[in-house]
mmCIF file of C-alpha atoms in Angstrom:
data_model
loop_
_atom_site.group_PDB
_atom_site.id
_atom_site.type_symbol
_atom_site.label_atom_id
_atom_site.label_comp_id
_atom_site.label_asym_id
_atom_site.label_seq_id
_atom_site.Cartn_x
_atom_site.Cartn_y
_atom_site.Cartn_z
ATOM 1 C CA UNK A 1 0.096 -0.025 -0.457
ATOM 2 C CA UNK A 2 1.244 3.345 -1.236
ATOM 3 C CA UNK A 3 2.444 5.994 1.666
ATOM 4 C CA UNK A 4 3.617 9.234 1.585
ATOM 5 C CA UNK A 5 6.253 10.869 4.260
ATOM 6 C CA UNK A 6 6.453 14.353 3.873
ATOM 7 C CA UNK A 7 9.305 16.410 6.142
ATOM 8 C CA UNK A 8 11.117 19.353 6.694
ATOM 9 C CA UNK A 9 8.221 21.445 7.690
ATOM 10 C CA UNK A 10 9.508 24.369 10.014
ATOM 11 C CA UNK A 11 8.654 28.196 11.572
ATOM 12 C CA UNK A 12 11.276 30.247 9.457
ATOM 13 C CA UNK A 13 11.726 34.033 9.105
ATOM 14 C CA UNK A 14 10.472 35.944 5.378
ATOM 15 C CA UNK A 15 13.012 35.956 2.939
ATOM 16 C CA UNK A 16 15.055 32.975 3.827
ATOM 17 C CA UNK A 17 14.267 29.635 2.709
ATOM 18 C CA UNK A 18 13.392 25.806 3.332
ATOM 19 C CA UNK A 19 13.131 22.266 1.704
ATOM 20 C CA UNK A 20 10.071 20.046 2.110
ATOM 21 C CA UNK A 21 11.029 15.957 1.798
ATOM 22 C CA UNK A 22 8.543 13.377 1.179
ATOM 23 C CA UNK A 23 9.814 9.465 0.860
ATOM 24 C CA UNK A 24 7.123 8.140 -1.436
ATOM 25 C CA UNK A 25 7.145 5.025 -0.234
ATOM 26 C CA UNK A 26 4.785 1.000 -1.912
ATOM 27 C CA UNK A 27 4.234 2.356 -5.046
ATOM 28 C CA UNK A 28 4.563 -0.513 -7.756
ATOM 29 C CA UNK A 29 4.786 1.769 -10.827
ATOM 30 C CA UNK A 30 7.428 3.266 -12.538
ATOM 31 C CA UNK A 31 6.062 6.155 -14.275
ATOM 32 C CA UNK A 32 3.962 8.649 -11.989
ATOM 33 C CA UNK A 33 3.317 11.663 -10.869
ATOM 34 C CA UNK A 34 4.104 13.560 -7.263
ATOM 35 C CA UNK A 35 2.894 16.775 -6.644
ATOM 36 C CA UNK A 36 2.734 19.513 -3.714
ATOM 37 C CA UNK A 37 0.188 21.275 -3.022
ATOM 38 C CA UNK A 38 -0.859 22.923 0.257
ATOM 39 C CA UNK A 39 -3.631 25.043 2.662
ATOM 40 C CA UNK A 40 -3.658 28.004 3.737
ATOM 41 C CA UNK A 41 -4.893 29.054 7.037
ATOM 42 C CA UNK A 42 -9.167 28.389 6.190
ATOM 43 C CA UNK A 43 -8.608 28.996 2.596
ATOM 44 C CA UNK A 44 -9.332 25.753 0.485
ATOM 45 C CA UNK A 45 -5.910 23.347 -0.261
ATOM 46 C CA UNK A 46 -3.822 24.231 -4.244
ATOM 47 C CA UNK A 47 -1.346 23.219 -5.673
ATOM 48 C CA UNK A 48 2.126 23.898 -6.004
ATOM 49 C CA UNK A 49 4.519 21.953 -8.372
ATOM 50 C CA UNK A 50 4.814 18.418 -9.698
ATOM 51 C CA UNK A 51 6.861 15.777 -11.213
ATOM 52 C CA UNK A 52 6.690 12.757 -13.929
ATOM 53 C CA UNK A 53 9.021 10.709 -12.207
ATOM 54 C CA UNK A 54 10.033 9.041 -15.501
ATOM 55 C CA UNK A 55 11.081 12.514 -17.135
ATOM 56 C CA UNK A 56 11.140 14.382 -14.400
ATOM 57 C CA UNK A 57 9.035 16.855 -16.769
ATOM 58 C CA UNK A 58 7.881 19.739 -14.472
ATOM 59 C CA UNK A 59 4.704 22.330 -13.387
ATOM 60 C CA UNK A 60 4.714 25.101 -11.086
ATOM 61 C CA UNK A 61 1.835 27.446 -10.009
ATOM 62 C CA UNK A 62 2.043 30.229 -12.110
ATOM 63 C CA UNK A 63 2.475 31.884 -8.908
ATOM 64 C CA UNK A 64 5.163 29.807 -7.001
ATOM 65 C CA UNK A 65 6.974 29.513 -10.047
ATOM 66 C CA UNK A 66 10.258 32.014 -9.894
ATOM 67 C CA UNK A 67 10.833 30.643 -6.393
ATOM 68 C CA UNK A 68 9.714 26.939 -5.056
ATOM 69 C CA UNK A 69 11.677 24.231 -7.367
ATOM 70 C CA UNK A 70 10.096 20.484 -7.144
ATOM 71 C CA UNK A 71 13.193 17.613 -7.412
ATOM 72 C CA UNK A 72 13.672 14.196 -6.877
ATOM 73 C CA UNK A 73 15.780 11.071 -6.368
ATOM 74 C CA UNK A 74 13.831 8.275 -7.890
ATOM 75 C CA UNK A 75 17.144 6.045 -6.299
ATOM 76 C CA UNK A 76 15.641 7.272 -2.757
ATOM 77 C CA UNK A 77 11.794 7.794 -3.630
ATOM 78 C CA UNK A 78 12.196 10.279 -2.125
ATOM 79 C CA UNK A 79 10.556 14.658 -4.175
ATOM 80 C CA UNK A 80 11.875 17.876 -2.311
ATOM 81 C CA UNK A 81 10.447 21.012 -2.050
ATOM 82 C CA UNK A 82 13.046 23.969 -2.802
ATOM 83 C CA UNK A 83 11.645 27.438 -1.045
ATOM 84 C CA UNK A 84 13.072 30.819 -1.204
ATOM 85 C CA UNK A 85 12.205 34.351 -0.241
ATOM 86 C CA UNK A 86 9.386 32.663 1.786
ATOM 87 C CA UNK A 87 6.960 34.967 2.500
ATOM 88 C CA UNK A 88 3.643 34.921 5.045
ATOM 89 C CA UNK A 89 1.602 34.160 2.752
ATOM 90 C CA UNK A 90 3.503 30.703 2.384
ATOM 91 C CA UNK A 91 2.288 29.571 5.601
ATOM 92 C CA UNK A 92 -0.351 27.293 5.612
ATOM 93 C CA UNK A 93 -0.564 23.244 5.639
ATOM 94 C CA UNK A 94 2.040 21.635 2.381
ATOM 95 C CA UNK A 95 1.688 17.841 1.025
ATOM 96 C CA UNK A 96 3.111 15.065 -0.769
ATOM 97 C CA UNK A 97 0.605 13.431 -3.532
ATOM 98 C CA UNK A 98 0.817 11.073 -5.831
ATOM 99 C CA UNK A 99 -1.109 10.356 -9.335
ATOM 100 C CA UNK A 100 -0.639 7.075 -10.595
ATOM 101 C CA UNK A 101 -2.206 8.704 -14.334
ATOM 102 C CA UNK A 102 -1.368 12.436 -14.845
ATOM 103 C CA UNK A 103 0.236 15.207 -13.192
ATOM 104 C CA UNK A 104 -2.671 16.995 -13.653
ATOM 105 C CA UNK A 105 -3.926 19.005 -10.542
ATOM 106 C CA UNK A 106 -7.013 16.310 -9.504
ATOM 107 C CA UNK A 107 -5.250 13.172 -10.911
ATOM 108 C CA UNK A 108 -3.883 12.563 -6.953
ATOM 109 C CA UNK A 109 -5.278 10.520 -4.586
ATOM 110 C CA UNK A 110 -2.880 9.424 -2.699
ATOM 111 C CA UNK A 111 -1.560 12.252 0.584
ATOM 112 C CA UNK A 112 1.041 12.155 2.897
ATOM 113 C CA UNK A 113 0.501 13.654 6.508
ATOM 114 C CA UNK A 114 0.697 16.577 6.251
ATOM 115 C CA UNK A 115 3.839 19.223 7.018
ATOM 116 C CA UNK A 116 3.585 22.541 8.357
ATOM 117 C CA UNK A 117 5.037 25.537 7.676
ATOM 118 C CA UNK A 118 5.409 29.149 8.885
ATOM 119 C CA UNK A 119 6.650 31.989 7.861
ATOM 120 C CA UNK A 120 7.352 34.761 10.013
ATOM 121 C CA UNK A 121 6.982 38.427 9.204
#
């Protein structure tokens, strides 16, 4: 059974950087999509970035592509989210997710438990 384990959430100051990690376990397919989503306080969950496991093709939310970078280590079954120049509006719970179909935001069906990122200004 698939299991995603996030780590790296923390409380940081505005302008600082943070990297989140997610171990993706129990996925038997060699081609699937890994993604990061976030849910700000009081708001709906939104897509942040995705990466296709085979070719490493990435997509980003338009508002975040200049500051956030998604990457993966297939040998370690891990996906990362590098976040730079963090702002208070980046505060929220960050979720790792997997889609066995496409990298469309709505296709993700396997979720981690979330990790909290708090940015203080």
